[in-house]
Amino acid sequence: MTVKLFVVTRYQLLREPPGPEKDSKKESLLIIVLVVVFFLLLWGPSMLYTVLSSLTGQYLYIENDAVNPMKILSRSNALCTPSLYLCASPSLRKAVWETVWSKICCCKRLG
């Protein structure tokens, strides 16, 4: 379903005339694709382990979640997603700088 939506959206973008609205849509499409890819990369191993261990009946028990690689990967998605939004969207990056970091940081931004 997601691949079909991506193909349809990409086709619609190619038909649209050049302009700032088209650039904004391309940026949004890129962000969505990146977020989905990183979600699958970070949650995929945990989901695959869960399915395989359910089928085979063999489980790996790690008492401390802080050293469990599956938990570390899946929880790092919560850090990765906002970072992707900030890196891929210049307008969001500017808004975050103006509203948050410029008030916290004592240094002024050059340029």
mmCIF file of C-alpha atoms in Angstrom:
data_model
loop_
_atom_site.group_PDB
_atom_site.id
_atom_site.type_symbol
_atom_site.label_atom_id
_atom_site.label_comp_id
_atom_site.label_asym_id
_atom_site.label_seq_id
_atom_site.Cartn_x
_atom_site.Cartn_y
_atom_site.Cartn_z
ATOM 1 C CA MET A 1 0.000 0.000 0.000
ATOM 2 C CA THR A 2 2.761 2.450 0.928
ATOM 3 C CA VAL A 3 4.690 1.705 -2.279
ATOM 4 C CA LYS A 4 1.545 2.271 -4.332
ATOM 5 C CA LEU A 5 0.950 5.641 -2.658
ATOM 6 C CA PHE A 6 4.565 6.597 -3.259
ATOM 7 C CA VAL A 7 4.340 5.737 -6.971
ATOM 8 C CA VAL A 8 1.072 7.638 -7.417
ATOM 9 C CA THR A 9 2.385 10.676 -5.561
ATOM 10 C CA ARG A 10 5.624 10.645 -7.523
ATOM 11 C CA TYR A 11 3.673 10.473 -10.787
ATOM 12 C CA GLN A 12 1.508 13.420 -9.727
ATOM 13 C CA LEU A 13 4.613 15.451 -8.853
ATOM 14 C CA LEU A 14 6.097 14.820 -12.285
ATOM 15 C CA ARG A 15 2.945 16.148 -13.954
ATOM 16 C CA GLU A 16 2.833 19.327 -11.851
ATOM 17 C CA PRO A 17 4.431 22.546 -13.193
ATOM 18 C CA PRO A 18 7.625 23.753 -11.473
ATOM 19 C CA GLY A 19 7.218 26.130 -8.560
ATOM 20 C CA PRO A 20 7.503 26.524 -4.793
ATOM 21 C CA GLU A 21 4.451 24.354 -4.136
ATOM 22 C CA LYS A 22 5.988 21.479 -6.105
ATOM 23 C CA ASP A 23 9.253 21.851 -4.159
ATOM 24 C CA SER A 24 7.325 21.745 -0.888
ATOM 25 C CA LYS A 25 5.508 18.579 -1.960
ATOM 26 C CA LYS A 26 8.781 16.931 -3.021
ATOM 27 C CA GLU A 27 10.281 17.807 0.371
ATOM 28 C CA SER A 28 7.278 16.306 2.164
ATOM 29 C CA LEU A 29 7.459 13.146 0.071
ATOM 30 C CA LEU A 30 11.163 12.766 0.840
ATOM 31 C CA ILE A 31 10.540 13.160 4.567
ATOM 32 C CA ILE A 32 7.750 10.570 4.547
ATOM 33 C CA VAL A 33 9.855 8.050 2.626
ATOM 34 C CA LEU A 34 12.830 8.554 4.963
ATOM 35 C CA VAL A 35 10.702 8.160 8.085
ATOM 36 C CA VAL A 36 9.151 4.930 6.759
ATOM 37 C CA VAL A 37 12.541 3.501 5.731
ATOM 38 C CA PHE A 38 14.128 4.285 9.097
ATOM 39 C CA PHE A 39 11.105 2.868 10.922
ATOM 40 C CA LEU A 40 11.429 -0.404 9.016
ATOM 41 C CA LEU A 41 15.196 -0.539 9.571
ATOM 42 C CA LEU A 42 14.943 0.097 13.312
ATOM 43 C CA TRP A 43 11.828 -1.928 14.121
ATOM 44 C CA GLY A 44 12.324 -4.677 11.520
ATOM 45 C CA PRO A 45 14.850 -6.784 13.459
ATOM 46 C CA SER A 46 12.668 -6.716 16.575
ATOM 47 C CA MET A 47 9.564 -7.720 14.631
ATOM 48 C CA LEU A 48 11.443 -10.454 12.786
ATOM 49 C CA TYR A 49 12.862 -11.805 16.066
ATOM 50 C CA THR A 50 9.397 -11.836 17.626
ATOM 51 C CA VAL A 51 7.879 -13.734 14.706
ATOM 52 C CA LEU A 52 10.738 -16.231 14.437
ATOM 53 C CA SER A 53 10.896 -16.876 18.178
ATOM 54 C CA SER A 54 7.137 -17.417 18.276
ATOM 55 C CA LEU A 55 7.363 -19.938 15.453
ATOM 56 C CA THR A 56 10.357 -21.835 16.827
ATOM 57 C CA GLY A 57 9.582 -21.513 20.534
ATOM 58 C CA GLN A 58 13.159 -20.467 21.341
ATOM 59 C CA TYR A 59 13.465 -17.164 23.121
ATOM 60 C CA LEU A 60 16.536 -15.191 24.118
ATOM 61 C CA TYR A 61 16.004 -13.737 27.572
ATOM 62 C CA ILE A 62 18.032 -10.647 28.424
ATOM 63 C CA GLU A 63 17.323 -9.402 31.918
ATOM 64 C CA ASN A 64 18.539 -5.845 31.391
ATOM 65 C CA ASP A 65 16.746 -3.947 28.608
ATOM 66 C CA ALA A 66 19.628 -1.457 28.395
ATOM 67 C CA VAL A 67 21.869 -4.071 26.758
ATOM 68 C CA ASN A 68 19.203 -5.791 24.673
ATOM 69 C CA PRO A 69 20.054 -4.910 21.045
ATOM 70 C CA MET A 70 16.461 -5.334 19.857
ATOM 71 C CA LYS A 71 15.157 -2.910 22.460
ATOM 72 C CA ILE A 72 17.948 -0.426 21.752
ATOM 73 C CA LEU A 73 17.196 -0.414 18.016
ATOM 74 C CA SER A 74 13.448 -0.073 18.401
ATOM 75 C CA ARG A 75 13.689 2.666 21.020
ATOM 76 C CA SER A 76 16.224 4.627 19.000
ATOM 77 C CA ASN A 77 13.440 5.219 16.479
ATOM 78 C CA ALA A 78 12.049 7.801 18.911
ATOM 79 C CA LEU A 79 15.298 9.761 18.563
ATOM 80 C CA CYS A 80 15.723 9.170 14.863
ATOM 81 C CA THR A 81 12.330 10.419 13.651
ATOM 82 C CA PRO A 82 12.533 14.007 14.974
ATOM 83 C CA SER A 83 16.129 14.196 13.779
ATOM 84 C CA LEU A 84 15.036 13.215 10.273
ATOM 85 C CA TYR A 85 12.348 15.884 10.282
ATOM 86 C CA LEU A 86 14.882 18.510 11.350
ATOM 87 C CA CYS A 87 17.517 17.459 8.817
ATOM 88 C CA ALA A 88 15.159 17.164 5.860
ATOM 89 C CA SER A 89 13.097 20.312 6.372
ATOM 90 C CA PRO A 90 14.881 23.685 6.253
ATOM 91 C CA SER A 91 11.714 25.535 7.254
ATOM 92 C CA LEU A 92 11.249 23.360 10.342
ATOM 93 C CA ARG A 93 14.923 23.735 11.210
ATOM 94 C CA LYS A 94 14.618 27.534 11.006
ATOM 95 C CA ALA A 95 11.436 27.551 13.102
ATOM 96 C CA VAL A 96 13.017 25.367 15.811
ATOM 97 C CA TRP A 97 16.083 27.599 15.888
ATOM 98 C CA GLU A 98 14.007 30.761 16.223
ATOM 99 C CA THR A 99 11.584 29.457 18.839
ATOM 100 C CA VAL A 100 13.747 27.177 20.965
ATOM 101 C CA TRP A 101 17.488 27.276 20.510
ATOM 102 C CA SER A 102 17.896 31.035 20.037
ATOM 103 C CA LYS A 103 16.321 31.563 23.467
ATOM 104 C CA ILE A 104 18.406 28.877 25.178
ATOM 105 C CA CYS A 105 21.750 29.404 23.497
ATOM 106 C CA CYS A 106 23.577 32.605 24.350
ATOM 107 C CA CYS A 107 25.508 32.633 21.075
ATOM 108 C CA LYS A 108 24.102 34.333 18.006
ATOM 109 C CA ARG A 109 23.780 32.526 14.713
ATOM 110 C CA LEU A 110 26.164 33.800 12.055
ATOM 111 C CA GLY A 111 24.719 34.756 8.675
#
